Short mmCIF file of C-alpha atoms in Angstrom, two decimals:
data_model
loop_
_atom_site.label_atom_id
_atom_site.label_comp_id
_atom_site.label_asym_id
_atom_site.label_seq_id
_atom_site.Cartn_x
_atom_site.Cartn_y
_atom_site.Cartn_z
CA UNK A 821 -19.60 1.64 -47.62
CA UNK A 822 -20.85 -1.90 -46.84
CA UNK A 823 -24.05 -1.78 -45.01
CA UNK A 824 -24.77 -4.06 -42.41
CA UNK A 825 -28.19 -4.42 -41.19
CA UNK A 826 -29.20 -5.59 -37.13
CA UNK A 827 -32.45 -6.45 -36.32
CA UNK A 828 -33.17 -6.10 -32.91
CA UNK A 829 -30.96 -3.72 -32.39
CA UNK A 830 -32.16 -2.30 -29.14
CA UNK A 831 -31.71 -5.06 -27.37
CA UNK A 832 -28.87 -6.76 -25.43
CA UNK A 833 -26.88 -8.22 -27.85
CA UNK A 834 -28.05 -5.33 -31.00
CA UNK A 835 -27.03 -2.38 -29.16
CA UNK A 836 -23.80 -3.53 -27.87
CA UNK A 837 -23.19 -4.71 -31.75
CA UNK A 838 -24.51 -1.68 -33.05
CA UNK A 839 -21.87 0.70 -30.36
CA UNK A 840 -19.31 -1.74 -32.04
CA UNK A 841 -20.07 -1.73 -35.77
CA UNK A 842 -20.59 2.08 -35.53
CA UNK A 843 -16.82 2.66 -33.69
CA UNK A 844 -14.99 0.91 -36.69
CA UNK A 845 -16.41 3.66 -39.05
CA UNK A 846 -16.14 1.10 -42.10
CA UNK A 847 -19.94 0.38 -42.14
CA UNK A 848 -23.19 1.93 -42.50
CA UNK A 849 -25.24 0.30 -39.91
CA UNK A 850 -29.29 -0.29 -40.89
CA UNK A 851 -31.02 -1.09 -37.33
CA UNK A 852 -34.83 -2.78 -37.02
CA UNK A 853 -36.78 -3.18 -33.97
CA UNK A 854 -39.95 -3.96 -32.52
CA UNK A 855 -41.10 -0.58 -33.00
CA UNK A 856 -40.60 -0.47 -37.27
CA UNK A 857 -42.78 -1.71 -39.25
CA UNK A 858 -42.91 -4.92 -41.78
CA UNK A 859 -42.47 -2.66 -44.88
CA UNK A 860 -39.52 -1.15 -42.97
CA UNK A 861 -37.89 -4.42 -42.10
CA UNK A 862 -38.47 -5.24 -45.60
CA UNK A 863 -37.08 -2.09 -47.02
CA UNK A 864 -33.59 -2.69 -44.89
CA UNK A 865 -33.26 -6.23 -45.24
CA UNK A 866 -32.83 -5.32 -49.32
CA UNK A 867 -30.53 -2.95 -48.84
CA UNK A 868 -28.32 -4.99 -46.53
CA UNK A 869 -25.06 -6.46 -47.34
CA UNK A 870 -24.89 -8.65 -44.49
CA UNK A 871 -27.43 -8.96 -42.17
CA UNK A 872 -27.05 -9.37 -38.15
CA UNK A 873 -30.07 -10.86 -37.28
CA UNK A 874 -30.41 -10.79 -33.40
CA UNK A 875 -34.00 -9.98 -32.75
CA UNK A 876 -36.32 -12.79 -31.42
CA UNK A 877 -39.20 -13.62 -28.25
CA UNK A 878 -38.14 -14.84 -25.16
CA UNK A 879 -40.63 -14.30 -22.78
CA UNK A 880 -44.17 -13.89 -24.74
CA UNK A 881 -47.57 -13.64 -23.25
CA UNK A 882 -48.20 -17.39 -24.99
CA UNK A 883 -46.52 -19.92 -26.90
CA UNK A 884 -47.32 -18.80 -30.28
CA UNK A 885 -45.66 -15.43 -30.10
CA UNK A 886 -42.62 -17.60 -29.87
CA UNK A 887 -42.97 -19.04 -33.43
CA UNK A 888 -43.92 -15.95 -35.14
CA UNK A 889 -41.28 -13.79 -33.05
CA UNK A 890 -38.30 -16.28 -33.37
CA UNK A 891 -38.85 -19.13 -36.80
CA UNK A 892 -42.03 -16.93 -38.47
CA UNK A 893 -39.55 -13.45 -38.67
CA UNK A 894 -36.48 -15.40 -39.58
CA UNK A 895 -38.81 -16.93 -42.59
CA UNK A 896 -39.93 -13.48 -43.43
CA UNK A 897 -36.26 -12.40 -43.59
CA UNK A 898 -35.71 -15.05 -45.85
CA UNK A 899 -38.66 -14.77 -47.85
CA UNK A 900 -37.74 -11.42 -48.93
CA UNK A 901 -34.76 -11.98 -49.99
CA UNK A 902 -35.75 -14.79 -51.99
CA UNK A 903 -38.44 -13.21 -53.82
CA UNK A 904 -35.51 -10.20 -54.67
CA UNK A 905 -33.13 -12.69 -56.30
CA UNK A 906 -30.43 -12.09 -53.27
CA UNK A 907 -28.51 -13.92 -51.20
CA UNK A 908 -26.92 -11.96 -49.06
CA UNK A 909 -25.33 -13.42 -45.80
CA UNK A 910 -27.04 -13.35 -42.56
CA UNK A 911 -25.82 -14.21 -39.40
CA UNK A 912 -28.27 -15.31 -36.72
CA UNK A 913 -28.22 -15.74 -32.62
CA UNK A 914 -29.85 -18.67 -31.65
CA UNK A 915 -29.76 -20.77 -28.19
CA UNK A 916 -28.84 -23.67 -26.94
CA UNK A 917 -32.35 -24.36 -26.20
CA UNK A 918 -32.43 -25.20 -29.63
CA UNK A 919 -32.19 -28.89 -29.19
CA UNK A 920 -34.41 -29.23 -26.20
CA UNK A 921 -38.27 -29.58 -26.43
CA UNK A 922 -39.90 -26.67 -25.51
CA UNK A 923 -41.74 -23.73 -27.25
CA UNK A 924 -38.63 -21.49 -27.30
CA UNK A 925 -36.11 -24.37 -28.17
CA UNK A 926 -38.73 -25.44 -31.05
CA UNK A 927 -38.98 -21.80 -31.98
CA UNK A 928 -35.14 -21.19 -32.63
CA UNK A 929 -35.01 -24.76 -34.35
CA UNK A 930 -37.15 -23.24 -36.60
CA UNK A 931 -35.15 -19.87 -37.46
CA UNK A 932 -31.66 -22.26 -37.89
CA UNK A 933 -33.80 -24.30 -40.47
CA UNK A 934 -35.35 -21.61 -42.09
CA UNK A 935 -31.64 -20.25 -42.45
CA UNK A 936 -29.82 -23.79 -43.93
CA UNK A 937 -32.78 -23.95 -46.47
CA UNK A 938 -32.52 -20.66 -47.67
CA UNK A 939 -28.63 -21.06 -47.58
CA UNK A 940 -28.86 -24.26 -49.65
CA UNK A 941 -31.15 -22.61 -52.02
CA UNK A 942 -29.24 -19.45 -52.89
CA UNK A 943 -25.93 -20.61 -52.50
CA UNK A 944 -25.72 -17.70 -49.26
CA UNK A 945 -23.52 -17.85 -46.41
CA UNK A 946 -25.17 -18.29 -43.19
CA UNK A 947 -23.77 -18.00 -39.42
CA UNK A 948 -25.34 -19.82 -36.62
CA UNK A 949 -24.52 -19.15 -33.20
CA UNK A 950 -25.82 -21.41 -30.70
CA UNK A 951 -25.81 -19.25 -27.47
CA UNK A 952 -25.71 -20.46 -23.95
CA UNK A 953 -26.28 -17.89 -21.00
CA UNK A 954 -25.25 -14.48 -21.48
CA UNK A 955 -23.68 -11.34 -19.58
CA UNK A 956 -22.67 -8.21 -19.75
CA UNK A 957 -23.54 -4.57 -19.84
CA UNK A 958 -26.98 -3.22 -20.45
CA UNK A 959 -28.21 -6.97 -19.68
CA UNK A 960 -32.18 -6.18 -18.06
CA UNK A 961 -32.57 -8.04 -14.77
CA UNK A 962 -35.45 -10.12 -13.83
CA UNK A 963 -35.66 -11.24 -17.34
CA UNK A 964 -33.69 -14.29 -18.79
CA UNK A 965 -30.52 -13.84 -17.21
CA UNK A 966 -29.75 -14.84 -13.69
CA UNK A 967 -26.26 -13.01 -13.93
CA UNK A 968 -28.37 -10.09 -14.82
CA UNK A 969 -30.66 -10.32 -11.62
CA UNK A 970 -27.44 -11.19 -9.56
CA UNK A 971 -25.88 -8.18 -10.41
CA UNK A 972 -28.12 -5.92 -10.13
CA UNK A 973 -30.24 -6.83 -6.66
CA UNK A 974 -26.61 -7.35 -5.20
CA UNK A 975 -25.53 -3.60 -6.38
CA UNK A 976 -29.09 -2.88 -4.53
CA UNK A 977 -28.48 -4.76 -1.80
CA UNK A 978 -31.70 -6.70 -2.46
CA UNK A 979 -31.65 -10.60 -1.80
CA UNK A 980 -30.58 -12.82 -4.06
CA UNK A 981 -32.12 -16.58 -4.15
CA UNK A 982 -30.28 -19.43 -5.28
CA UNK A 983 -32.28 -22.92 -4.65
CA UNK A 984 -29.02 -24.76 -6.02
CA UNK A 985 -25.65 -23.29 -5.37
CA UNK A 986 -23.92 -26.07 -7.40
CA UNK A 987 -26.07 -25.39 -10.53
CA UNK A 988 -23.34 -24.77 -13.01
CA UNK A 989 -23.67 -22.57 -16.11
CA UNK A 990 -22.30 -22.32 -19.24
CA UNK A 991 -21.79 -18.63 -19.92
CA UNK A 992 -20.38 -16.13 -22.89
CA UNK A 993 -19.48 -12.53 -22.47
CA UNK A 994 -20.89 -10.22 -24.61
CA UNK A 995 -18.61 -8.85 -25.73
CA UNK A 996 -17.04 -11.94 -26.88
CA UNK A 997 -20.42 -12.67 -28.64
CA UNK A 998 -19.82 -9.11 -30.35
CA UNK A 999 -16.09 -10.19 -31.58
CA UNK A 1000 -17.68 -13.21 -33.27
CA UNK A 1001 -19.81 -10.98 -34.68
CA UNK A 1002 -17.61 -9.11 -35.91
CA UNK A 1003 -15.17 -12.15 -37.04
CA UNK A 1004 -18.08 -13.13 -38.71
CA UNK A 1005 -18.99 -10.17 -41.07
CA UNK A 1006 -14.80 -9.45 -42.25
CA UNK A 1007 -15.07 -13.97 -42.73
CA UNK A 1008 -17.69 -12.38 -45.24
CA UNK A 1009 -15.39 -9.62 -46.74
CA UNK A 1010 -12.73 -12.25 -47.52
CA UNK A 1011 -14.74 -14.77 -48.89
CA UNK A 1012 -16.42 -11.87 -51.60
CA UNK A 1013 -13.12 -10.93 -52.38
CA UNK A 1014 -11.73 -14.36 -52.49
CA UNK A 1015 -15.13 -15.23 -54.94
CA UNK A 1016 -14.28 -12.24 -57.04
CA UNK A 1017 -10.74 -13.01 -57.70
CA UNK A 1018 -11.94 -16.38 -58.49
CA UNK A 1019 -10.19 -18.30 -55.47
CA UNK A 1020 -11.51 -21.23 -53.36
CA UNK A 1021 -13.31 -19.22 -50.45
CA UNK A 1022 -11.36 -20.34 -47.36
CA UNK A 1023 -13.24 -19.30 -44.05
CA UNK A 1024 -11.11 -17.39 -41.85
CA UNK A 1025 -13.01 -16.45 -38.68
CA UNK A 1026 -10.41 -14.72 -35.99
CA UNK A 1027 -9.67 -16.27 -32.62
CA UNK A 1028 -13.15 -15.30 -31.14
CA UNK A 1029 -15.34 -17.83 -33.02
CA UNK A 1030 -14.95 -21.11 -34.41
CA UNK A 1031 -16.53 -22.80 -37.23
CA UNK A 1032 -18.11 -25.75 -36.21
CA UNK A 1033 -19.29 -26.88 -39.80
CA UNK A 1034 -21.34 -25.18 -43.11
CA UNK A 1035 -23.98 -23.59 -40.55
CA UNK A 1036 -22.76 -23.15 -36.80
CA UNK A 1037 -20.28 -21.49 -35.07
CA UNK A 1038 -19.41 -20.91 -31.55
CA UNK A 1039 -18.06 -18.43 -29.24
CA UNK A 1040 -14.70 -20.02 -28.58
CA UNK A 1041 -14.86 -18.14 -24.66
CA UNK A 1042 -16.98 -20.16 -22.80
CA UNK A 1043 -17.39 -19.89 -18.98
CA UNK A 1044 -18.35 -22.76 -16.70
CA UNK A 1045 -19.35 -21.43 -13.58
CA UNK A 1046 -21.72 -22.23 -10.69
CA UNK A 1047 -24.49 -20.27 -8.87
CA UNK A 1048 -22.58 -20.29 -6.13
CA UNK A 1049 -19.40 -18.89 -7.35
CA UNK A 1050 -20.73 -16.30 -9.61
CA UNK A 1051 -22.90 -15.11 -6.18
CA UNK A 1052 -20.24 -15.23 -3.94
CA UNK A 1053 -17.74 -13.67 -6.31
CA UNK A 1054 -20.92 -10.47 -6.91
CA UNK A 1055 -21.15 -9.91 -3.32
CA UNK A 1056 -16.99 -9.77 -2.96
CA UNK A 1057 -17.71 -6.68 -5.49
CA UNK A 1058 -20.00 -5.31 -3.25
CA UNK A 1059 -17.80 -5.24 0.07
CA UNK A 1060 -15.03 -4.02 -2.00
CA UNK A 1061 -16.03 -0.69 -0.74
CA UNK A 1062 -15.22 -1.72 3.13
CA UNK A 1063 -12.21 -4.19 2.04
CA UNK A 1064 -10.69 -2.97 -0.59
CA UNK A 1065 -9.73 -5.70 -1.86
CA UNK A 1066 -9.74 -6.13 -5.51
CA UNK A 1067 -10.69 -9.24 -7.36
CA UNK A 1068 -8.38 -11.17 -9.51
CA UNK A 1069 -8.63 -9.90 -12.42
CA UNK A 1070 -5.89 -12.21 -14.37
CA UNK A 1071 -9.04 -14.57 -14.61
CA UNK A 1072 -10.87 -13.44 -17.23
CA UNK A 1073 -14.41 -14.37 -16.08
CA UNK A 1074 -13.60 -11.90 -12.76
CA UNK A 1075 -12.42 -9.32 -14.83
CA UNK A 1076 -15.79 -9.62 -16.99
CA UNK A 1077 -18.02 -10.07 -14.40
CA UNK A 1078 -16.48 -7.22 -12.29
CA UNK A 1079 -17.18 -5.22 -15.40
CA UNK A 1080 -20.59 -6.24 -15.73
CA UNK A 1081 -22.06 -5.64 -11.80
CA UNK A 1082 -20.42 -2.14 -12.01
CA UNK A 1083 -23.02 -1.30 -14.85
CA UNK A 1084 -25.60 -1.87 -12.23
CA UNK A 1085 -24.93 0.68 -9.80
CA UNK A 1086 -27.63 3.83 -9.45
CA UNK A 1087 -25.61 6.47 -10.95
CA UNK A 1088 -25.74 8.89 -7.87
CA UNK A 1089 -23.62 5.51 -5.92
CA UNK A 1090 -20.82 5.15 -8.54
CA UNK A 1091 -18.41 6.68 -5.46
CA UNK A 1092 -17.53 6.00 -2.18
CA UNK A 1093 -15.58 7.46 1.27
CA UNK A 1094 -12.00 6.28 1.91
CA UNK A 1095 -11.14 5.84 5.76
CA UNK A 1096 -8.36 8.82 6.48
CA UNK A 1097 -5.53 7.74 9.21
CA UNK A 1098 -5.01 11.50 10.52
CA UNK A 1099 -2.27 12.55 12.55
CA UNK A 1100 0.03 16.10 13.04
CA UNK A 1101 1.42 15.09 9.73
CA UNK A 1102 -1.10 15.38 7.73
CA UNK A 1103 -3.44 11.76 6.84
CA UNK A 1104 -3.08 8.63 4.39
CA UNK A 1105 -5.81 6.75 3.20
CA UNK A 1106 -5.48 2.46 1.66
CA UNK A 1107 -7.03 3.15 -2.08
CA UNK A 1108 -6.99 -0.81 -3.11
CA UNK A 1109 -5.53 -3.93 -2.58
CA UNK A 1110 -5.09 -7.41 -4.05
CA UNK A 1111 -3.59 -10.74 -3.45
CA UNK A 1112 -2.27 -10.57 -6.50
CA UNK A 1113 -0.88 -6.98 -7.12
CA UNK A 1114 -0.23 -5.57 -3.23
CA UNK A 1115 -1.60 -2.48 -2.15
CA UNK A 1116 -1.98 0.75 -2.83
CA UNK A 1117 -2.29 4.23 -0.66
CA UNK A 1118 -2.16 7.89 -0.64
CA UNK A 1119 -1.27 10.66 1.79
CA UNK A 1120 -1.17 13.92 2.56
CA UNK A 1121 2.21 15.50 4.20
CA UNK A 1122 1.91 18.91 6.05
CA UNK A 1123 5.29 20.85 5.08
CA UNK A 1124 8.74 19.92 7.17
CA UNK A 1125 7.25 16.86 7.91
CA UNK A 1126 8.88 13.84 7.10
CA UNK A 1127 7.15 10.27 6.89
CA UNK A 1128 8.65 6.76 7.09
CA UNK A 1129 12.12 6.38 8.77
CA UNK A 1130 11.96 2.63 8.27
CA UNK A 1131 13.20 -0.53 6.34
CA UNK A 1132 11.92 -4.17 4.66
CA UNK A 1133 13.41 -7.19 4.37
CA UNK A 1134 11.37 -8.54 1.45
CA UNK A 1135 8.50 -5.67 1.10
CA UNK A 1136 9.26 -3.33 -1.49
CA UNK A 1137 7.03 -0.27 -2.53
CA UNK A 1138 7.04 2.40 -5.73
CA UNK A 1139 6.66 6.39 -4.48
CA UNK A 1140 5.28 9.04 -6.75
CA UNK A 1141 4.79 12.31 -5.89
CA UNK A 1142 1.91 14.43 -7.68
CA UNK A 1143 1.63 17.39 -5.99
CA UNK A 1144 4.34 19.79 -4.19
CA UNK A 1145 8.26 19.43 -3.29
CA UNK A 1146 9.84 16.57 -1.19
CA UNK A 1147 12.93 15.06 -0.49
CA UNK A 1148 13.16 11.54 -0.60
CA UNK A 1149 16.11 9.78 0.79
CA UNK A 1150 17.50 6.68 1.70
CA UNK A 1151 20.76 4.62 3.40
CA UNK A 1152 21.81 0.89 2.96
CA UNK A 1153 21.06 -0.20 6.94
CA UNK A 1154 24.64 -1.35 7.61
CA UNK A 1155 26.09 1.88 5.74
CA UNK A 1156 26.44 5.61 6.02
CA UNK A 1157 26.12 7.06 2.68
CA UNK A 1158 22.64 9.05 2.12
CA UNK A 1159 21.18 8.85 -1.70
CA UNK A 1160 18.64 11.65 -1.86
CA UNK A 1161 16.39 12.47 -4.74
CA UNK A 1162 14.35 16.07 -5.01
CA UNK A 1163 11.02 15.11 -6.62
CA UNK A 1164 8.23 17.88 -8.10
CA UNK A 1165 4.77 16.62 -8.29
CA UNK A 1166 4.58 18.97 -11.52
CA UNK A 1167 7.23 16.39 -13.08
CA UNK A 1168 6.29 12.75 -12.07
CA UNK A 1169 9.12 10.56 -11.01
CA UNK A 1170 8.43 7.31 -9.70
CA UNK A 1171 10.91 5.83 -7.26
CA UNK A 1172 11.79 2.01 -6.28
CA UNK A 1173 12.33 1.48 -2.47
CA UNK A 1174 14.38 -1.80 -2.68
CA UNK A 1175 14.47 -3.80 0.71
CA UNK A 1176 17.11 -3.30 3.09
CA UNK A 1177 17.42 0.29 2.98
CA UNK A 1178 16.29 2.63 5.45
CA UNK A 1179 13.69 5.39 3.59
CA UNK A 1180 12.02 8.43 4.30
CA UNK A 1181 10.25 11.22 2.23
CA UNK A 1182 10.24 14.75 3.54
CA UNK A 1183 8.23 17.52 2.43
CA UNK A 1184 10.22 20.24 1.45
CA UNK A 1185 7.86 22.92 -0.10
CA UNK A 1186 5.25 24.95 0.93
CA UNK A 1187 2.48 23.21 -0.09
CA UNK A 1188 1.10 20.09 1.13
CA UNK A 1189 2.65 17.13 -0.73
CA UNK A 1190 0.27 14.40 -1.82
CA UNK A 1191 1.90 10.90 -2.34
CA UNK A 1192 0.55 7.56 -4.22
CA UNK A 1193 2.55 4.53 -2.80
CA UNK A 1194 2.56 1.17 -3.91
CA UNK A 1195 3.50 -1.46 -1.84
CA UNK A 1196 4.10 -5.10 -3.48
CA UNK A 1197 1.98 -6.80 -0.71
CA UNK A 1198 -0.61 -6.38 1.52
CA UNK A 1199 0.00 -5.14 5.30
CA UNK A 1200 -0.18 -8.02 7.60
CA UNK A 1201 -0.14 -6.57 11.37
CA UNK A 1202 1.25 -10.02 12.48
CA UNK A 1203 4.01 -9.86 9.40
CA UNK A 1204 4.28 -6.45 8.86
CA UNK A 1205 8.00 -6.36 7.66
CA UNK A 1206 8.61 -3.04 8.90
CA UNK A 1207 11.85 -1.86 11.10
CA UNK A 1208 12.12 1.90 12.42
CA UNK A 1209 15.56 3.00 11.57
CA UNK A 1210 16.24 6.81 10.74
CA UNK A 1211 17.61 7.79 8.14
CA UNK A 1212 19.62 10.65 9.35
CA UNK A 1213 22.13 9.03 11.68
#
């Protein structure tokens, strides 16, 4: 079993690779961090068939922690291998800081050419991924990401300062970072087995990453975002509890950053209170709804009591029963003929109500019947599409 090995591997980035090497059961996964030693660092890089190489200092107490954190443990890395006669591959987060002139830019400048040396010297594959902001799960706030903070004094409902709303970022998912990754180390598989059958290695990194040339590669997913937008869309999340309204999650930078801020909730707030609409037959309660997908409720039917009675002319809706007996029937508005279907929450049917028929659903059993309904839009009280018309003649 090929053993990959990934330094830093409680951080950010490490433990949401390690949760995804580990889940593929095809690798035995080595992890270093701060806590092992140099001999132990030592003693996995050697073993290693590919190494993952994502820890590094962002925040140090002074500047030279950054070059023996970031460039001085990349070196090491290298070193050791060197002195071992190996060359095995090593793939390597860096930042786009890289090419600005700072301490931490200088200090990841220094790991990427510490990486193309050694690569150039043992004939070893290298990966270098040049990193702009980050999100995600298990992100710490107040650290070096803002998304991070965002999320999680918004899911506190602690303030959140912005001195530039228009401040754009460039951002990658991580778990888009962690399919490049990935990419990355089966690139390696094919280009041993390609070496051993004595074939031009052709790189063949998926759809998640793209080789930019020997060295660097880059997440292809890139989100350009500002503060503004990424704030406004958090604190949407937040109210989602009073509007129920759901995001739109056919953009993918919603449905990733919806993701992320739930991650951030204490764990005794991860559920909340519906409003009930009670009356003598029985209650019904809005679950979500969405722009984009309608709405969504649920009610609960006392038995002989019917509910609806009425038509659309462009509203339709989806009915399933899940628990107890009803009748559900309905009649074309300018016709007599009743269709009626006998639906068992113990076998779930889901019916179409098309427009222009009049509907109703009638509980039939002795039990209280609980309904999920789906209607294809939203309620509008100043639209709402909805004629009384029995049923029954």
């Amino acid at each position: 079993m090929k053993k990959i090995l990934v330094t830093g591997s409680n951080g950010f980035v490490g433990k949401n690779t390690v949760v995804a090497l580990k889940e593929t059961k095809k690798y035995e996964v080595l992890t270093i961090d701060r806590q092992n030693t140099e001999d132990e660092l030592k003693e996995a890089v050697l073993k290693a068939d590919f190494i993952v190489h994502l820890a590094g200092v962002n925040r140090p107490q002074n500047t030279e922690e950054f070059y023996k954190g970031n460039g001085g443990l990349t070196e090491n890395i290298v070193e050791f291998l060197k002195e071992n006669n190996k060359n095995t591959s090593i793939l390597i987060t860096s930042s786009t800081h890289a090419v600005l002139d700072n301490h931490y830019g200088k200090s990841k400048k220094q790991s990427e050419e510490a990486l193309i040396k050694y690569s150039d010297e043992c004939d070893a594959k290298v990966y270098i991924f040049r990193l702009p902001n980050l999100f995600g799960k298990w992100c710490r706030p107040n650290y070096n990401s803002a998304v991070a903070t965002f999320c999680h004094n918004i899911a506190h409902d602690l303030d959140v300062w912005v001195n530039d709303s228009a401040i754009e970022l460039s951002l990658v998912y991580v778990d888009d970072v962690v399919a490049s990754i990935m990419d990355s180390i089966e690139d390696e598989n094919i280009i041993k087995l390609s070496n051993l059958n004595e074939e031009v290695a052709v790189t063949t990194t998926g759809a998640s990453s793209l080789q930019i040339n020997k060295y660097y590669y880059e997440v292809t997913t890139v989100y350009k975002k500002t503060l503004g937008n990424i704030v406004d869309n958090l604190k949407m999340f937040r109210n989602m509890r009073n509007s129920l309204l759901i995001p739109d999650l056919s953009d993918e930078f919603n449905k990733a950053l919806y993701s992320t801020y739930l991650t951030y909730l204490e764990e005794d707030d991860f559920s909340y209170y519906l409003k009930k609409n009670e009356d003598n037959r029985g209650w019904l309660a809005e679950l979500v709804k969405s722009e984009q997908f309608g709405q969504m409720f649920v009610s609960k039917t006392h038995p002989g009591i019917t509910r609806g009675n009425h038509w659309h002319h462009t509203k339709t809706e989806k009915f399933i029963v899940i628990q107890g007996q009803a009748a559900i029937r309905f009649r074309k508005i300018d016709g007599d003929k009743i269709i009626e279907y006998i639906v068992d929450g113990e076998k779930p049917q889901v019916l179409d109500i098309p427009p222009g028929y009049t509907h109703s659903i009638e509980n039939i059993g002795q039990d209280e019947v609980i309904t999920l309904f789906w209607s294809n839009e939203m309620f509008n009280p100043e639209k709402p599409d909805t004629y009384f018309l029995e049923v029954n003649r």
